[in-house]
Structures are given as C-alpha cells and as structure tokens.
PDB file of C-alpha atoms in Angstrom:
ATOM      1  CA  VAL A1085       8.147   5.023 -25.722  1.00 59.00           C
ATOM      2  CA  MET A1086       5.619   6.195 -23.443  1.00 68.00           C
ATOM      3  CA  SER A1087       2.933   3.792 -22.339  1.00 86.00           C
ATOM      4  CA  ALA A1088       1.326   5.928 -19.481  1.00 93.00           C
ATOM      5  CA  TYR A1089      -1.419   8.474 -20.349  1.00 94.00           C
ATOM      6  CA  LYS A1090      -3.483  11.033 -18.407  1.00 95.00           C
ATOM      7  CA  ASP A1091      -7.090  10.492 -18.749  1.00 93.00           C
ATOM      8  CA  LYS A1092      -8.725  14.049 -19.512  1.00 92.00           C
ATOM      9  CA  LYS A1093     -12.201  13.061 -18.238  1.00 93.00           C
ATOM     10  CA  THR A1094     -11.015  11.694 -14.800  1.00 94.00           C
ATOM     11  CA  GLY A1095      -7.679  13.129 -14.297  1.00 94.00           C
ATOM     12  CA  LYS A1096      -6.167   9.858 -13.577  1.00 96.00           C
ATOM     13  CA  TRP A1097      -3.330   7.994 -15.459  1.00 96.00           C
ATOM     14  CA  PHE A1098      -3.377   4.697 -17.159  1.00 95.00           C
ATOM     15  CA  VAL A1099      -1.080   2.446 -19.005  1.00 95.00           C
ATOM     16  CA  PHE A1100      -1.652   0.574 -22.398  1.00 95.00           C
ATOM     17  CA  PHE A1101       1.081  -1.460 -23.945  1.00 93.00           C
ATOM     18  CA  TYR A1102       1.842  -4.392 -25.858  1.00 91.00           C
ATOM     19  CA  TYR A1103       3.402  -7.801 -24.282  1.00 88.00           C
ATOM     20  CA  ARG A1104       3.828 -11.331 -25.642  1.00 85.00           C
ATOM     21  CA  ASN A1105       1.842 -13.973 -23.552  1.00 79.00           C
ATOM     22  CA  TRP A1106       3.174 -17.438 -22.700  1.00 73.00           C
ATOM     23  CA  GLN A1107       2.093 -18.643 -26.383  1.00 79.00           C
ATOM     24  CA  GLY A1108       4.224 -15.974 -27.985  1.00 82.00           C
ATOM     25  CA  LYS A1109       1.203 -14.033 -29.277  1.00 88.00           C
ATOM     26  CA  ASN A1110       1.603 -10.229 -29.063  1.00 91.00           C
ATOM     27  CA  LYS A1111      -1.543  -8.793 -26.520  1.00 91.00           C
ATOM     28  CA  GLY A1112      -2.391  -5.316 -25.592  1.00 93.00           C
ATOM     29  CA  LYS A1113      -2.993  -4.388 -22.013  1.00 93.00           C
ATOM     30  CA  THR A1114      -4.660  -1.479 -20.297  1.00 94.00           C
ATOM     31  CA  LYS A1115      -4.880  -0.756 -16.878  1.00 95.00           C
ATOM     32  CA  ARG A1116      -6.619   2.518 -15.406  1.00 95.00           C
ATOM     33  CA  GLY A1117      -7.086   4.608 -12.254  1.00 95.00           C
ATOM     34  CA  PHE A1118      -3.675   5.270 -11.046  1.00 95.00           C
ATOM     35  CA  GLN A1119      -2.850   8.554  -9.120  1.00 95.00           C
ATOM     36  CA  THR A1120       0.566   9.085 -10.731  1.00 94.00           C
ATOM     37  CA  LYS A1121       2.397   8.407 -13.590  1.00 94.00           C
ATOM     38  CA  ARG A1122       5.039   6.821 -11.685  1.00 94.00           C
ATOM     39  CA  GLU A1123       2.349   4.437 -10.048  1.00 94.00           C
ATOM     40  CA  ALA A1124       1.138   3.809 -13.762  1.00 94.00           C
ATOM     41  CA  LEU A1125       4.716   2.941 -15.283  1.00 92.00           C
ATOM     42  CA  GLU A1126       5.612   0.821 -12.228  1.00 90.00           C
ATOM     43  CA  TRP A1127       2.523  -1.422 -12.517  1.00 89.00           C
ATOM     44  CA  GLU A1128       3.724  -1.754 -16.203  1.00 91.00           C
ATOM     45  CA  MET A1129       6.841  -2.773 -15.513  1.00 86.00           C
ATOM     46  CA  GLU A1130       5.843  -5.353 -12.613  1.00 82.00           C
ATOM     47  CA  PHE A1131       3.262  -6.848 -14.956  1.00 85.00           C
ATOM     48  CA  LYS A1132       5.938  -7.332 -17.640  1.00 83.00           C
ATOM     49  CA  GLN A1133       8.275  -8.898 -15.196  1.00 77.00           C
ATOM     50  CA  LYS A1134       5.542 -11.359 -14.366  1.00 75.00           C
ATOM     51  CA  GLN A1135       4.937 -12.410 -17.724  1.00 79.00           C
ATOM     52  CA  GLU A1136       8.457 -12.848 -18.367  1.00 73.00           C
ATOM     53  CA  THR A1137       8.991 -14.714 -15.180  1.00 62.00           C
ATOM     54  CA  ASN A1138      11.879 -12.652 -14.751  1.00 57.00           C
ATOM     55  CA  LEU A1139      14.086 -13.492 -11.513  1.00 64.00           C
ATOM     56  CA  ASP A1140      14.739  -9.876 -10.872  1.00 70.00           C
ATOM     57  CA  MET A1141      11.135  -9.394  -9.787  1.00 66.00           C
ATOM     58  CA  SER A1142      10.216  -8.470  -6.270  1.00 72.00           C
ATOM     59  CA  PHE A1143       9.558 -11.166  -3.711  1.00 72.00           C
ATOM     60  CA  LYS A1144       5.907  -9.952  -3.163  1.00 73.00           C
ATOM     61  CA  SER A1145       5.621 -10.673  -7.144  1.00 73.00           C
ATOM     62  CA  PHE A1146       6.837 -13.959  -6.975  1.00 74.00           C
ATOM     63  CA  VAL A1147       4.557 -14.715  -4.161  1.00 73.00           C
ATOM     64  CA  GLU A1148       1.646 -13.842  -5.991  1.00 76.00           C
ATOM     65  CA  ILE A1149       2.626 -15.837  -8.889  1.00 73.00           C
ATOM     66  CA  TYR A1150       3.419 -18.748  -6.928  1.00 74.00           C
ATOM     67  CA  SER A1151       0.262 -18.460  -4.997  1.00 74.00           C
ATOM     68  CA  LYS A1152      -1.760 -18.534  -8.388  1.00 75.00           C
ATOM     69  CA  ASP A1153       0.205 -21.589  -9.442  1.00 74.00           C
ATOM     70  CA  MET A1154      -0.277 -23.370  -6.094  1.00 73.00           C
ATOM     71  CA  LYS A1155      -3.972 -22.701  -5.430  1.00 73.00           C
ATOM     72  CA  ALA A1156      -5.273 -25.553  -7.740  1.00 74.00           C
ATOM     73  CA  ARG A1157      -2.825 -27.990  -5.754  1.00 73.00           C
ATOM     74  CA  LEU A1158      -3.304 -27.282  -2.262  1.00 70.00           C
ATOM     75  CA  LYS A1159      -5.833 -27.668   0.190  1.00 74.00           C
ATOM     76  CA  THR A1160      -7.447 -24.378   1.610  1.00 74.00           C
ATOM     77  CA  LYS A1161      -6.234 -24.484   4.886  1.00 72.00           C
ATOM     78  CA  TYR A1162      -2.761 -24.926   3.860  1.00 74.00           C
ATOM     79  CA  LEU A1163      -3.128 -22.324   1.170  1.00 70.00           C
ATOM     80  CA  VAL A1164      -4.432 -19.848   3.806  1.00 73.00           C
ATOM     81  CA  ASP A1165      -1.431 -20.718   6.167  1.00 77.00           C
ATOM     82  CA  LYS A1166       1.070 -19.947   3.348  1.00 72.00           C
ATOM     83  CA  ARG A1167      -0.584 -16.709   2.455  1.00 72.00           C
ATOM     84  CA  LYS A1168      -0.341 -15.327   6.008  1.00 77.00           C
ATOM     85  CA  TYR A1169       3.440 -16.625   6.387  1.00 76.00           C
ATOM     86  CA  HIS A1170       4.259 -14.819   3.027  1.00 68.00           C
ATOM     87  CA  SER A1171       2.294 -12.086   3.809  1.00 72.00           C
ATOM     88  CA  ASN A1172       4.208 -11.747   7.119  1.00 72.00           C
ATOM     89  CA  LYS A1173       7.333 -11.880   5.271  1.00 68.00           C
ATOM     90  CA  VAL A1174       6.634  -9.495   2.458  1.00 63.00           C
ATOM     91  CA  ASN A1175       5.449  -6.975   5.282  1.00 65.00           C
ATOM     92  CA  SER A1176       8.533  -7.271   7.195  1.00 64.00           C
ATOM     93  CA  CYS A1177      10.928  -6.372   4.431  1.00 58.00           C
ATOM     94  CA  LEU A1178      11.831  -3.012   3.462  1.00 45.00           C
ATOM     95  CA  TRP A1179      11.672  -2.809  -0.490  1.00 45.00           C
TER      96      TRP A1179
END
C-alpha cells in the first residue's frame, strides 16, 4: 500500500495514512513538504513506531517520546540539562 504521494502543485512529497491511536480509534495522518519519497516513507515509519511504542525505534525517537513524557514532571533547568546530554549522545551515535 503506497502512502507517499507527490504534490503536483509544489513538486514535493507528502504522506497520508491511517493509524490506531492510544484509545484504539482509527485516525488519519498527513504530513507534507518532503523532498523525496524516501524521506516521506521514513517519517511515516518513524511516526507509526512512536504510536505503537515499538522497542525497535531509534534512540532519537525514544528520547523524543521520553522528553515529552518527562516535560510535565521535571523542573526546566533539569529538563534542559537532560536535553543537552541526550542531544550529545544522539549526535555522537552513527545511525
């Protein structure tokens, strides 16, 4: 099933697909502005992995989910320090 399409007006790629949210409801998702079809499909795969809380996701994706979850619980300074630490780890890894 192809979920990446080329926008004839802009010449850029976009994805449209359905996924199940955390409540089990079927939702549609669209994201536009990709330079290549590959980028669009990679974004879709990453999004679906985040929704499924799949353990096969990249470290960067895990950190994004973790940061969103911890944002409400941590003081701003501590959160900034954690972001710097994780950013350095993500940038130092060769994915």
